[in-house]
Coordinates of C-alpha atoms in Angstrom, one line a residue:
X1 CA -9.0 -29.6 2.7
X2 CA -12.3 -31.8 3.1
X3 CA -15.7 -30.7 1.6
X4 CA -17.3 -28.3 4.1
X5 CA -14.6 -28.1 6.5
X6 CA -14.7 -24.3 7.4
X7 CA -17.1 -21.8 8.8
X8 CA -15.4 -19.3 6.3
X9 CA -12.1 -18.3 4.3
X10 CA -10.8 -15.5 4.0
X11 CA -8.1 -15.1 0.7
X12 CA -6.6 -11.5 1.2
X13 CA -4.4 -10.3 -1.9
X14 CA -4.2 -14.3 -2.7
X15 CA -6.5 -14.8 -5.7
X16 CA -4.1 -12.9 -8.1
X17 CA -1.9 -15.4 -8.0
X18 CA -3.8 -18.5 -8.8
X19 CA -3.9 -19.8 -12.6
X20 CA -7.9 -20.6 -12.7
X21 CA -10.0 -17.9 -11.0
X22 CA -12.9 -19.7 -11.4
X23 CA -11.5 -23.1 -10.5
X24 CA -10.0 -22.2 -7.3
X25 CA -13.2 -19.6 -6.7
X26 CA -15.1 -23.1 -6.7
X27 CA -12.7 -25.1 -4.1
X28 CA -12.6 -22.5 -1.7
X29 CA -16.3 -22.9 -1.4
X30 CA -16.4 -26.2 -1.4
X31 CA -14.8 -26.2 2.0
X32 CA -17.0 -24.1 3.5
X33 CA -19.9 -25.4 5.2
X34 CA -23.1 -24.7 3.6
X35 CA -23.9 -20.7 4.7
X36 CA -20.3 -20.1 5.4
X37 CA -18.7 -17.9 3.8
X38 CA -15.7 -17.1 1.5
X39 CA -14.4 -13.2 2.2
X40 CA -11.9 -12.4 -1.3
X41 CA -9.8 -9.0 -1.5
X42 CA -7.8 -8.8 -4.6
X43 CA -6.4 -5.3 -6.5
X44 CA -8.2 -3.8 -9.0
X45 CA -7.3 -3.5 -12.3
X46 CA -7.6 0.4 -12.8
X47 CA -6.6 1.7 -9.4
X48 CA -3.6 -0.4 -8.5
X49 CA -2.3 -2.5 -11.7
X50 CA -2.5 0.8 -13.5
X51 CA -3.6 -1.4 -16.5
X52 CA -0.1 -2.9 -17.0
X53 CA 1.2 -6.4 -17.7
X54 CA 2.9 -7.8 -15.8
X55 CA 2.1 -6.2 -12.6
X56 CA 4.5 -3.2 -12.5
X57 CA 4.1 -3.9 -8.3
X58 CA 3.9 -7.4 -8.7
X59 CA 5.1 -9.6 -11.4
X60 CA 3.3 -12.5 -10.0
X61 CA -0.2 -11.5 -11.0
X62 CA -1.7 -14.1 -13.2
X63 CA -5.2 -12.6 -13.1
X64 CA -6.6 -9.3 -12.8
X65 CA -9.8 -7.7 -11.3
X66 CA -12.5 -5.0 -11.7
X67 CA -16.0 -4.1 -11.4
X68 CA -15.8 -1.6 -13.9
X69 CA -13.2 -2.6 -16.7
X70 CA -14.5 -5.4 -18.8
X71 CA -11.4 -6.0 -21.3
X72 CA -7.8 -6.1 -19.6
X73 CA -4.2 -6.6 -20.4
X74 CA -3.5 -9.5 -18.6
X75 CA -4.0 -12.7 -20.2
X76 CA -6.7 -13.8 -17.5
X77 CA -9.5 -11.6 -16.3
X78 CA -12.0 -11.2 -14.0
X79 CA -14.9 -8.9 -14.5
X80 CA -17.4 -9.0 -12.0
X81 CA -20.2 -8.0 -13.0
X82 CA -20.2 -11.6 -15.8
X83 CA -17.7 -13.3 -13.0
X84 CA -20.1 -13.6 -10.1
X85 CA -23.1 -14.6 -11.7
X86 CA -21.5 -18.2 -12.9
X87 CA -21.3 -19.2 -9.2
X88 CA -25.2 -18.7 -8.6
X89 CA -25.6 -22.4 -8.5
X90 CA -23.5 -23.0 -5.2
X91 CA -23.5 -19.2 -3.5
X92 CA -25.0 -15.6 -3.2
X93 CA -22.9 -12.8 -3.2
X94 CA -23.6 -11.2 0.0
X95 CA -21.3 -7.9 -0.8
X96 CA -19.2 -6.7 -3.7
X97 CA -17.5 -3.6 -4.1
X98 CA -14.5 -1.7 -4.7
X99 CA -13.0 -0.5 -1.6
X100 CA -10.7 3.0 -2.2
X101 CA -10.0 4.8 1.1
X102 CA -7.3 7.7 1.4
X103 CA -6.1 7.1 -2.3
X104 CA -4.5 10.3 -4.2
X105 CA -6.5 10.6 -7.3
X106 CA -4.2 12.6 -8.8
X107 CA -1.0 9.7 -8.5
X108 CA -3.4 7.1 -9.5
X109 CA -1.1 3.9 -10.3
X110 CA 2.1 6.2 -10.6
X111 CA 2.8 4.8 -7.4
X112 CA 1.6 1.5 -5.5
X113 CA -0.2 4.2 -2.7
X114 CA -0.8 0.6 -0.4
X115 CA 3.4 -0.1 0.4
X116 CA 3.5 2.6 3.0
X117 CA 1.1 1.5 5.7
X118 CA 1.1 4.8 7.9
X119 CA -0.6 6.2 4.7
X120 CA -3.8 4.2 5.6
X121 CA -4.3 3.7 1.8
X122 CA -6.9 1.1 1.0
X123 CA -7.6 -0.1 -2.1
X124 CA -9.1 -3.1 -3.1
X125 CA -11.8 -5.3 -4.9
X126 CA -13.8 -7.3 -2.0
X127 CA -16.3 -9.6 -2.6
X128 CA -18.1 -12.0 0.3
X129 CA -20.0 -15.1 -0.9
X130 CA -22.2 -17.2 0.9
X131 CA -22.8 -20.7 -0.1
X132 CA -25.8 -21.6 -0.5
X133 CA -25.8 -25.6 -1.1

């Protein structure tokens, strides 16, 4: 898409998938208009990959996620807390945080707790940026 073509983008359970995190972190605000916004949910490390590679629930995950695990498994990682900073240049991180709702602590990654819907499991990394340039 063209430079600042978007109000905002929204990549739900997409970003584990790419090959760069940072690289594609950088198009997708690109094409947001300056103070748009770019709205990421991605699993977390921990919670859902259980701290497996590959991706017991996914083998497609090139990249994992967490705001509290700095080293990882997987042969790309993203560690917020170093991540985010890097993109202070171009956008301010409006909110970031690790979303667990109705999650059984004691199945932890035994399971992926998300599949059955009806369960109203919700567990995720989210992080909103606003560009800023």
């Amino acid at each position: 898409f063209p430079p600042n073509s978007f109000d905002y983008i929204h990549a739900s359970q997409l970003w584990e998938h790419m090959h760069d995190p940072e690289s594609s972190l950088r198009g997708w605000l690109s094409c947001v208009k300056p103070g748009g916004h770019v709205v990421l949910t991605v699993p977390d490390l921990g919670l859902y990959e259980g701290f497996r590679y590959p991706s017991k629930w996914n083998p497609d995950h090139k990249i994992s996620f967490s705001f509290l695990y700095e080293e990882s498994p997987f042969p790309k990682h993203v560690f917020f807390p170093k991540f985010l900073p890097k993109f202070a240049d171009i956008a301010e991180v409006v909110l970031a945080r690790l979303v667990v709702r109705n999650y059984d602590w004691t199945l932890g990654s035994s399971i992926d707790q998300t599949w059955e819907e009806a369960k109203g499991v919700e567990l995720w990394n989210e992080i909103v940026l606003k560009r800023t340039i």
